[in-house]
Tab-separated table of C-alpha atoms in Angstrom:
chain	number	residue	atom	x	y	z
A	1198	UNK	CA	12.835	34.911	4.992
A	1199	UNK	CA	10.660	32.090	6.172
A	1200	UNK	CA	11.352	29.612	8.817
A	1201	UNK	CA	10.539	25.962	9.755
A	1202	UNK	CA	11.114	25.594	13.384
A	1203	UNK	CA	10.899	21.872	14.563
A	1204	UNK	CA	11.475	20.402	17.994
A	1205	UNK	CA	14.238	17.825	18.493
A	1206	UNK	CA	12.313	16.495	21.508
A	1207	UNK	CA	10.484	13.843	19.210
A	1208	UNK	CA	10.285	12.395	15.893
A	1209	UNK	CA	9.038	14.514	12.988
A	1210	UNK	CA	5.339	13.802	12.228
A	1211	UNK	CA	3.086	14.556	9.434
A	1212	UNK	CA	2.010	17.820	10.723
A	1213	UNK	CA	5.570	19.027	11.122
A	1214	UNK	CA	6.323	17.864	7.578
A	1215	UNK	CA	3.247	19.658	6.242
A	1216	UNK	CA	4.455	22.915	7.807
A	1217	UNK	CA	7.974	22.346	6.290
A	1218	UNK	CA	6.446	21.644	2.726
A	1219	UNK	CA	4.325	24.797	2.841
A	1220	UNK	CA	7.164	26.983	4.103
A	1221	UNK	CA	9.384	25.511	1.219
A	1222	UNK	CA	6.619	26.230	-1.368
A	1223	UNK	CA	5.970	29.829	-0.291
A	1224	UNK	CA	9.676	30.586	0.037
A	1225	UNK	CA	10.103	29.552	-3.614
A	1226	UNK	CA	7.027	31.649	-4.543
A	1227	UNK	CA	8.230	34.659	-2.905
A	1228	UNK	CA	11.837	34.275	-3.843
A	1229	UNK	CA	12.956	34.239	-0.180
A	1230	UNK	CA	15.349	32.067	1.802
A	1231	UNK	CA	14.209	29.386	4.250
A	1232	UNK	CA	15.812	28.927	7.562
A	1233	UNK	CA	15.515	25.768	9.638
A	1234	UNK	CA	15.658	26.629	13.307
A	1235	UNK	CA	15.874	23.628	15.550
A	1236	UNK	CA	13.975	24.678	18.787
A	1237	UNK	CA	16.264	23.182	21.261
A	1238	UNK	CA	15.995	25.466	24.245
A	1239	UNK	CA	14.424	22.807	26.697
A	1240	UNK	CA	17.527	20.947	26.950
A	1241	UNK	CA	16.174	18.197	29.272
A	1242	UNK	CA	13.609	17.019	26.657
A	1243	UNK	CA	15.891	16.819	23.687
A	1244	UNK	CA	16.232	13.326	22.115
A	1245	UNK	CA	19.845	12.878	21.002
A	1246	UNK	CA	20.271	12.753	17.252
A	1247	UNK	CA	16.718	14.209	16.396
A	1248	UNK	CA	18.056	17.482	14.996
A	1249	UNK	CA	20.263	15.444	12.569
A	1250	UNK	CA	17.280	13.162	11.632
A	1251	UNK	CA	15.115	16.189	10.941
A	1252	UNK	CA	17.589	17.633	8.425
A	1253	UNK	CA	18.072	14.256	6.813
A	1254	UNK	CA	14.495	13.846	6.345
A	1255	UNK	CA	14.213	17.307	4.694
A	1256	UNK	CA	16.817	16.411	2.389
A	1257	UNK	CA	15.101	13.186	1.386
A	1258	UNK	CA	11.880	15.406	0.492
A	1259	UNK	CA	14.146	17.820	-1.403
A	1260	UNK	CA	13.396	20.603	0.861
A	1261	UNK	CA	16.388	22.961	0.465
A	1262	UNK	CA	16.960	25.720	2.939
A	1263	UNK	CA	19.327	28.787	3.310
A	1264	UNK	CA	20.786	27.637	6.599
A	1265	UNK	CA	20.042	25.601	9.537
A	1266	UNK	CA	20.388	26.983	13.129
A	1267	UNK	CA	19.797	25.957	16.746
A	1268	UNK	CA	17.660	28.268	18.792
A	1269	UNK	CA	20.019	27.977	21.712
A	1270	UNK	CA	22.670	29.673	19.704
A	1271	UNK	CA	20.808	32.804	20.265
A	1272	UNK	CA	20.688	32.609	24.054
A	1273	UNK	CA	22.746	35.733	24.434
A	1274	UNK	CA	20.377	37.588	22.368
A	1275	UNK	CA	17.392	36.350	24.244
A	1276	UNK	CA	18.967	37.481	27.567
A	1277	UNK	CA	20.392	40.817	26.253
A	1278	UNK	CA	16.843	41.797	24.898
A	1279	UNK	CA	15.203	40.722	28.270
A	1280	UNK	CA	17.526	43.000	30.106
A	1281	UNK	CA	16.774	45.790	27.538
A	1282	UNK	CA	13.020	45.243	28.463
A	1283	UNK	CA	13.790	45.446	32.251
A	1284	UNK	CA	15.776	48.507	31.827
A	1285	UNK	CA	12.803	50.065	29.988
A	1286	UNK	CA	10.378	48.987	32.682
A	1287	UNK	CA	8.602	46.711	30.023
A	1288	UNK	CA	9.546	43.551	31.942
A	1289	UNK	CA	10.295	42.765	35.580
A	1290	UNK	CA	11.783	40.224	38.067
A	1291	UNK	CA	9.239	37.960	39.538
A	1292	UNK	CA	9.989	36.089	42.619
A	1293	UNK	CA	6.790	34.235	43.048
A	1294	UNK	CA	7.406	30.588	43.745
A	1295	UNK	CA	5.400	27.521	42.460
A	1296	UNK	CA	3.264	27.508	45.667
A	1297	UNK	CA	2.165	31.052	45.087
A	1298	UNK	CA	1.373	30.669	41.428
A	1299	UNK	CA	-0.385	27.479	42.188
A	1300	UNK	CA	-2.608	29.190	44.623
A	1301	UNK	CA	-3.467	31.745	41.773
A	1302	UNK	CA	-4.235	28.956	39.479
A	1303	UNK	CA	-6.504	27.392	42.037
A	1304	UNK	CA	-8.364	30.720	42.699
A	1305	UNK	CA	-8.877	31.216	39.003
A	1306	UNK	CA	-10.115	27.544	38.674
A	1307	UNK	CA	-12.782	27.965	41.450
A	1308	UNK	CA	-13.825	31.393	39.911
A	1309	UNK	CA	-14.215	29.898	36.465
A	1310	UNK	CA	-11.644	32.073	34.908
A	1311	UNK	CA	-8.322	31.457	33.028
A	1312	UNK	CA	-5.280	31.915	35.172
A	1313	UNK	CA	-3.845	35.386	35.148
A	1314	UNK	CA	-0.780	36.503	37.022
A	1315	UNK	CA	-1.677	39.240	39.775
A	1316	UNK	CA	1.063	41.585	38.998
A	1317	UNK	CA	2.437	41.510	42.603
A	1318	UNK	CA	6.093	41.623	41.636
A	1319	UNK	CA	5.633	44.205	38.994
A	1320	UNK	CA	5.203	46.845	41.943
A	1321	UNK	CA	8.498	46.007	43.756
A	1322	UNK	CA	10.907	48.797	43.988
A	1323	UNK	CA	14.397	48.665	42.387
A	1324	UNK	CA	15.918	48.593	45.935
A	1325	UNK	CA	13.672	45.577	46.890
A	1326	UNK	CA	14.724	43.697	43.781
A	1327	UNK	CA	18.269	44.290	44.470
A	1328	UNK	CA	18.220	43.159	48.054
A	1329	UNK	CA	16.342	40.049	47.221
A	1330	UNK	CA	18.622	36.931	46.853
A	1331	UNK	CA	15.733	34.521	45.808
A	1332	UNK	CA	15.790	33.041	42.395
A	1333	UNK	CA	13.395	34.875	39.812
A	1334	UNK	CA	11.937	34.730	36.536
A	1335	UNK	CA	11.574	37.708	34.268
A	1336	UNK	CA	7.950	38.605	33.180
A	1337	UNK	CA	6.958	40.956	30.328
A	1338	UNK	CA	4.338	43.584	31.416
A	1339	UNK	CA	0.803	43.284	30.078
A	1340	UNK	CA	-0.086	44.912	26.859
A	1341	UNK	CA	-1.663	48.301	27.263
A	1342	UNK	CA	-3.606	47.999	24.061
A	1343	UNK	CA	-5.263	45.260	21.982
A	1344	UNK	CA	-3.092	43.208	19.855
A	1345	UNK	CA	-4.522	43.040	16.250
A	1346	UNK	CA	-3.220	40.835	13.434
A	1347	UNK	CA	-4.590	39.228	10.243
A	1348	UNK	CA	-4.010	35.571	9.453
A	1349	UNK	CA	-3.884	35.187	5.723
A	1350	UNK	CA	-5.969	31.969	6.080
A	1351	UNK	CA	-7.861	32.254	9.227
A	1352	UNK	CA	-8.835	35.952	8.960
A	1353	UNK	CA	-8.730	38.994	11.514
A	1354	UNK	CA	-7.904	38.727	15.316
A	1355	UNK	CA	-8.134	41.073	18.098
A	1356	UNK	CA	-6.754	40.049	21.555
A	1357	UNK	CA	-7.744	42.392	24.339
A	1358	UNK	CA	-5.241	43.378	27.179
A	1359	UNK	CA	-7.692	41.748	29.773
A	1360	UNK	CA	-7.176	38.350	27.724
A	1361	UNK	CA	-3.490	38.453	28.020
A	1362	UNK	CA	-1.037	38.064	30.855
A	1363	UNK	CA	2.402	39.046	32.310
A	1364	UNK	CA	3.848	35.924	30.928
A	1365	UNK	CA	7.366	34.599	31.709
A	1366	UNK	CA	10.098	35.439	29.161
A	1367	UNK	CA	13.006	34.053	31.153
A	1368	UNK	CA	12.917	31.025	33.562
A	1369	UNK	CA	14.774	30.723	36.791
A	1370	UNK	CA	17.858	29.435	34.876
A	1371	UNK	CA	17.608	32.437	32.485
A	1372	UNK	CA	16.805	30.390	29.397
A	1373	UNK	CA	13.983	31.785	27.298
A	1374	UNK	CA	10.426	30.433	27.149
A	1375	UNK	CA	8.991	29.438	23.802
A	1376	UNK	CA	6.932	32.621	22.912
A	1377	UNK	CA	9.709	34.994	23.872
A	1378	UNK	CA	12.460	32.862	22.074
A	1379	UNK	CA	10.257	32.598	19.044
A	1380	UNK	CA	9.553	36.292	18.856
A	1381	UNK	CA	13.153	37.322	19.331
A	1382	UNK	CA	14.382	34.783	16.863
A	1383	UNK	CA	11.868	35.884	14.194
A	1384	UNK	CA	13.253	39.487	14.733
A	1385	UNK	CA	16.959	38.668	14.364
A	1386	UNK	CA	16.428	36.406	11.380
A	1387	UNK	CA	14.158	39.003	9.643
A	1388	UNK	CA	11.262	36.677	9.197
A	1389	UNK	CA	8.609	37.954	6.917
A	1390	UNK	CA	6.082	35.139	6.793
A	1391	UNK	CA	5.166	32.564	9.624
A	1392	UNK	CA	3.487	29.283	8.335
A	1393	UNK	CA	2.718	26.954	11.268
A	1394	UNK	CA	0.095	24.695	12.681
A	1395	UNK	CA	-3.105	26.301	14.261
A	1396	UNK	CA	-2.179	24.879	17.619
A	1397	UNK	CA	0.302	27.828	17.773
A	1398	UNK	CA	-2.518	30.420	17.060
A	1399	UNK	CA	-2.951	31.440	20.826
A	1400	UNK	CA	0.704	32.322	21.092
A	1401	UNK	CA	0.717	34.742	18.170
A	1402	UNK	CA	-0.620	37.705	20.256
A	1403	UNK	CA	2.257	36.942	22.929
A	1404	UNK	CA	4.953	37.104	20.244
A	1405	UNK	CA	3.490	40.162	18.567
A	1406	UNK	CA	3.603	41.873	21.987
A	1407	UNK	CA	7.246	40.962	22.619
A	1408	UNK	CA	8.216	42.452	19.279
A	1409	UNK	CA	6.227	45.580	19.921
A	1410	UNK	CA	7.841	46.079	23.375
A	1411	UNK	CA	11.166	45.811	21.691
A	1412	UNK	CA	10.088	48.584	19.286
A	1413	UNK	CA	10.273	46.198	16.420
A	1414	UNK	CA	7.670	47.292	14.061
A	1415	UNK	CA	8.155	45.135	10.870
A	1416	UNK	CA	4.951	43.417	9.795
A	1417	UNK	CA	5.145	39.568	9.829
A	1418	UNK	CA	2.429	37.659	7.896
A	1419	UNK	CA	0.928	34.650	9.419
A	1420	UNK	CA	-0.658	31.653	8.229
A	1421	UNK	CA	-1.955	28.932	10.696
A	1422	UNK	CA	-2.714	25.774	8.973
A	1423	UNK	CA	-5.824	23.831	10.106
A	1424	UNK	CA	-5.210	20.641	11.975
A	1425	UNK	CA	-4.971	17.169	10.334
A	1426	UNK	CA	-6.726	14.526	12.607
A	1427	UNK	CA	-4.286	11.926	13.804
A	1428	UNK	CA	-1.316	13.448	11.834
A	1429	UNK	CA	0.649	14.113	15.094
A	1430	UNK	CA	0.843	10.324	15.745
A	1431	UNK	CA	2.235	9.384	12.207
A	1432	UNK	CA	5.980	9.445	12.080
A	1433	UNK	CA	7.568	10.689	8.846
A	1434	UNK	CA	10.424	8.258	9.348
A	1435	UNK	CA	8.175	5.368	9.841
A	1436	UNK	CA	6.279	5.932	6.686
A	1437	UNK	CA	9.613	6.000	4.777
A	1438	UNK	CA	10.731	2.746	6.526
A	1439	UNK	CA	7.277	1.158	5.483
A	1440	UNK	CA	8.179	1.926	1.820
A	1441	UNK	CA	6.336	5.189	1.033
A	1442	UNK	CA	8.195	7.485	-1.524
A	1443	UNK	CA	8.893	10.990	-0.294
A	1444	UNK	CA	7.527	12.435	-3.443
A	1445	UNK	CA	4.304	10.514	-2.836
A	1446	UNK	CA	3.917	11.682	0.754
A	1447	UNK	CA	4.539	15.267	-0.172
A	1448	UNK	CA	1.981	14.961	-3.069
A	1449	UNK	CA	-0.609	13.597	-0.701
A	1450	UNK	CA	0.066	16.237	2.047
A	1451	UNK	CA	-0.447	19.170	-0.544
A	1452	UNK	CA	-3.525	17.427	-1.953
A	1453	UNK	CA	-5.044	17.442	1.431
A	1454	UNK	CA	-7.359	20.514	1.635
A	1455	UNK	CA	-6.392	21.872	-1.804
A	1456	UNK	CA	-8.160	22.112	-5.116
A	1457	UNK	CA	-5.348	20.952	-7.338
A	1458	UNK	CA	-5.232	20.852	-11.109
A	1459	UNK	CA	-4.408	17.179	-11.134
A	1460	UNK	CA	-3.959	14.473	-8.552
A	1461	UNK	CA	-0.551	13.388	-8.977
A	1462	UNK	CA	2.181	16.183	-8.986
A	1463	UNK	CA	5.611	17.120	-7.800
A	1464	UNK	CA	6.464	19.925	-5.155
A	1465	UNK	CA	8.034	21.761	-8.110
A	1466	UNK	CA	4.787	21.747	-9.943
A	1467	UNK	CA	2.900	22.763	-6.814
A	1468	UNK	CA	4.957	25.959	-6.471
A	1469	UNK	CA	3.492	27.048	-9.869
A	1470	UNK	CA	-0.094	27.070	-8.801
A	1471	UNK	CA	-0.550	26.656	-5.012
A	1472	UNK	CA	-2.217	29.519	-3.088
A	1473	UNK	CA	-1.671	29.108	0.555
A	1474	UNK	CA	-4.581	31.601	1.286
A	1475	UNK	CA	-7.144	29.134	-0.312
A	1476	UNK	CA	-6.295	26.023	1.647
A	1477	UNK	CA	-9.369	24.491	3.303
A	1478	UNK	CA	-10.038	25.743	6.734
A	1479	UNK	CA	-11.979	22.692	7.596
A	1480	UNK	CA	-10.366	19.937	9.941
A	1481	UNK	CA	-8.850	17.261	7.673
A	1482	UNK	CA	-8.291	13.662	8.228
A	1483	UNK	CA	-5.131	11.689	7.191
A	1484	UNK	CA	-6.262	8.800	5.040
A	1485	UNK	CA	-3.683	6.039	4.835
A	1486	UNK	CA	-5.598	4.236	2.084
A	1487	UNK	CA	-5.476	7.387	-0.075
A	1488	UNK	CA	-1.678	7.670	0.564
A	1489	UNK	CA	-1.259	4.041	-0.783
A	1490	UNK	CA	-3.019	4.877	-3.772
A	1491	UNK	CA	-0.872	7.973	-4.384
A	1492	UNK	CA	2.282	6.007	-3.547
A	1493	UNK	CA	1.317	3.114	-6.028
A	1494	UNK	CA	0.952	5.702	-8.832
A	1495	UNK	CA	4.352	7.377	-7.946
A	1496	UNK	CA	6.057	3.937	-8.058
A	1497	UNK	CA	4.432	3.045	-11.148
A	1498	UNK	CA	5.714	6.233	-12.794
A	1499	UNK	CA	9.412	5.536	-11.788
A	1500	UNK	CA	12.007	4.413	-14.470
A	1501	UNK	CA	12.186	0.769	-14.486
A	1502	UNK	CA	15.874	0.640	-13.474
A	1503	UNK	CA	15.556	3.231	-10.787
A	1504	UNK	CA	12.626	1.012	-9.411
A	1505	UNK	CA	14.763	-1.978	-9.520
A	1506	UNK	CA	17.569	-0.298	-7.521
A	1507	UNK	CA	15.186	0.929	-4.962
A	1508	UNK	CA	14.041	-2.731	-4.473
A	1509	UNK	CA	17.700	-3.698	-4.073
A	1510	UNK	CA	18.201	-5.051	-7.499
A	1511	UNK	CA	19.873	-3.608	-10.687
A	1512	UNK	CA	17.940	-4.885	-13.766
A	1513	UNK	CA	15.143	-3.172	-15.746
A	1514	UNK	CA	13.375	-6.453	-16.064
A	1515	UNK	CA	12.996	-6.657	-12.358
A	1516	UNK	CA	11.833	-2.988	-12.171
A	1517	UNK	CA	9.043	-4.054	-14.628
A	1518	UNK	CA	8.121	-7.130	-12.439
A	1519	UNK	CA	8.048	-4.837	-9.508
A	1520	UNK	CA	5.406	-2.816	-11.355
A	1521	UNK	CA	3.295	-6.062	-12.105
A	1522	UNK	CA	3.338	-6.730	-8.422
A	1523	UNK	CA	1.914	-3.206	-7.777
A	1524	UNK	CA	-1.445	-4.646	-8.863
A	1525	UNK	CA	-1.604	-6.228	-5.412
A	1526	UNK	CA	0.653	-4.000	-3.332
A	1527	UNK	CA	1.323	-0.231	-2.762
A	1528	UNK	CA	4.685	0.310	-0.990
A	1529	UNK	CA	8.254	-0.353	-1.652
A	1530	UNK	CA	8.507	-2.702	1.426
A	1531	UNK	CA	5.596	-4.851	0.193
A	1532	UNK	CA	6.804	-5.139	-3.329
A	1533	UNK	CA	10.450	-5.886	-2.242
A	1534	UNK	CA	9.103	-8.513	0.177
A	1535	UNK	CA	7.217	-10.112	-2.765
A	1536	UNK	CA	10.215	-9.919	-5.088
A	1537	UNK	CA	12.439	-11.267	-2.551
A	1538	UNK	CA	10.144	-14.335	-2.026
A	1539	UNK	CA	10.390	-15.019	-5.860
A	1540	UNK	CA	14.228	-15.559	-5.342
A	1541	UNK	CA	13.899	-17.366	-1.858
A	1542	UNK	CA	14.377	-20.986	-1.758
A	1543	UNK	CA	11.015	-23.022	-1.914
A	1544	UNK	CA	11.119	-26.274	0.107
A	1545	UNK	CA	7.725	-27.730	-0.715
A	1546	UNK	CA	4.236	-26.922	-1.749
A	1547	UNK	CA	1.308	-28.410	0.207
A	1548	UNK	CA	-0.908	-30.594	-1.634
A	1549	UNK	CA	1.394	-31.298	-4.419
A	1550	UNK	CA	4.481	-32.417	-2.567
A	1551	UNK	CA	5.634	-35.156	-5.067
A	1552	UNK	CA	4.971	-32.975	-8.207
A	1553	UNK	CA	6.747	-30.078	-6.544
A	1554	UNK	CA	9.915	-32.077	-6.140
A	1555	UNK	CA	9.902	-33.542	-9.700
A	1556	UNK	CA	9.041	-30.277	-11.302
A	1557	UNK	CA	11.595	-28.362	-9.318
A	1558	UNK	CA	14.365	-30.786	-10.375
A	1559	UNK	CA	13.168	-30.733	-13.877
A	1560	UNK	CA	13.301	-26.855	-14.024
A	1561	UNK	CA	16.865	-26.848	-12.509
A	1562	UNK	CA	18.073	-29.263	-15.292
A	1563	UNK	CA	16.062	-27.571	-18.149
A	1564	UNK	CA	17.895	-25.623	-20.978
A	1565	UNK	CA	17.327	-21.936	-21.429
A	1566	UNK	CA	13.992	-21.212	-23.036
A	1567	UNK	CA	13.057	-17.767	-24.495
A	1568	UNK	CA	9.325	-18.428	-24.315
A	1569	UNK	CA	7.186	-19.598	-21.381
A	1570	UNK	CA	5.430	-22.240	-23.504
A	1571	UNK	CA	8.439	-23.846	-24.438
A	1572	UNK	CA	9.456	-24.390	-20.810
A	1573	UNK	CA	5.934	-25.524	-19.954
A	1574	UNK	CA	6.014	-28.153	-22.818
A	1575	UNK	CA	9.560	-29.386	-21.740
A	1576	UNK	CA	8.529	-29.828	-18.073
A	1577	UNK	CA	5.284	-31.549	-19.011
A	1578	UNK	CA	7.030	-34.104	-21.276
A	1579	UNK	CA	9.847	-34.798	-18.741
A	1580	UNK	CA	7.589	-35.367	-15.764
A	1581	UNK	CA	4.251	-36.379	-17.362
A	1582	UNK	CA	2.277	-33.891	-15.247
A	1583	UNK	CA	-0.526	-31.785	-16.700
A	1584	UNK	CA	-3.053	-29.072	-15.879
A	1585	UNK	CA	-3.320	-28.351	-11.971
A	1586	UNK	CA	-0.739	-30.866	-11.233
A	1587	UNK	CA	1.758	-29.046	-13.353
A	1588	UNK	CA	0.547	-25.421	-13.249
A	1589	UNK	CA	0.254	-24.874	-9.578
A	1590	UNK	CA	3.740	-26.455	-8.405
A	1591	UNK	CA	5.378	-24.679	-11.522
A	1592	UNK	CA	3.781	-21.313	-10.555
A	1593	UNK	CA	4.699	-21.719	-6.948
A	1594	UNK	CA	8.406	-22.588	-7.927
A	1595	UNK	CA	8.735	-19.472	-10.101
A	1596	UNK	CA	6.762	-16.943	-8.153
A	1597	UNK	CA	6.098	-18.087	-4.785
A	1598	UNK	CA	2.247	-18.131	-5.518
A	1599	UNK	CA	-0.102	-20.418	-7.346
A	1600	UNK	CA	-1.670	-17.884	-9.779
A	1601	UNK	CA	-0.721	-19.421	-12.971
A	1602	UNK	CA	-2.549	-16.724	-15.083
A	1603	UNK	CA	0.177	-14.230	-14.585
A	1604	UNK	CA	3.173	-16.548	-15.450
A	1605	UNK	CA	3.142	-15.780	-19.194
A	1606	UNK	CA	3.661	-12.037	-18.240
A	1607	UNK	CA	6.207	-12.631	-15.596
A	1608	UNK	CA	8.302	-15.344	-17.217
A	1609	UNK	CA	9.980	-12.932	-19.815
A	1610	UNK	CA	11.112	-10.853	-16.790
A	1611	UNK	CA	12.574	-13.799	-14.709
A	1612	UNK	CA	13.786	-16.148	-17.576
A	1613	UNK	CA	17.459	-15.118	-17.055
A	1614	UNK	CA	17.173	-15.840	-13.274
A	1615	UNK	CA	15.367	-19.429	-13.596
A	1616	UNK	CA	18.378	-21.225	-12.155
A	1617	UNK	CA	18.617	-19.006	-9.094
A	1618	UNK	CA	14.939	-18.956	-8.576
A	1619	UNK	CA	14.385	-22.667	-8.806
A	1620	UNK	CA	17.167	-23.597	-6.446
């Protein structure tokens, strides 16, 4: 079982989506299930509706999963296993308040060392603990041996006990901390492979230590993906709203840091050849211009009718027209805006105000013409205008731009809508 563990405290960003995509691909390659685990233990930071939004976005990207769960649903297991650790003297109640901990942090800072809990409460007797009414946290005891693990992408790691800490596993309100909750959840969900961003690499030893303390010895494979610069600031939802296709976004994300057999592909195709152990370990940069190029190619590959419906219409000719506009634009939003201006009412055309009025009235009254040349001949004969005086206003009336050179290709696609376009 693999898991994607997003936070409902903010919008899903490109880094999150990348983790989801790789978990999906590897789950298919290994023929294992994928669990979406919403990490909602920090109740005061949750943004209402973000969990639902996450699932909706995964659906848009066709990332299917075995089940969706909320981390808070496992609270009783988090607390039960903490009690087990305390009973086995592998964890202890800590009554140290913020003032005491701040003092220790300040001392460590002055000494130029990382903060490390001094273990004061670890030595308290059971009688002292029972007779103390103050609120307490629960800390796990330090590891007594080095924690070793192999990251399938980053290599081998060895974390010595001196580099670790007696970290908190239950807060004062008896809710679990991040590392502890993740470790327990990975146990009870029987997770075999953890794929996540490298920013979580430092927490891996803590999570392994929790599982070892609970006598859980199943090996979990780790893959920590290298960072993509500025990806945390790019909202997936905003990209969708700007008119990027999910297939194009996914294509570009997998393209980043990979040697792929071709530039344009689907996630289903990537399942066949992707090797997650060979992804680049270099820091990557998210290139919006490259994404636009990829998106343009995905839009161009769509069926004409499907593209037309995406643009808000239902005509293969308008889908073809949308593809003509892809010469200048690269997103659904841009193409739709352009297509909508074709159908929008045009009031005047600067520099050719008189010609504009007469040509527009002439087009409105004109019979249906199969060929563009016949329409031009008709309008010219009726109005007496020629060359620029005819071409620029006519082009603006029919396409909302004055590029007459494209009209011959565009006219066959809009000829059935001339009355509406020239209104």
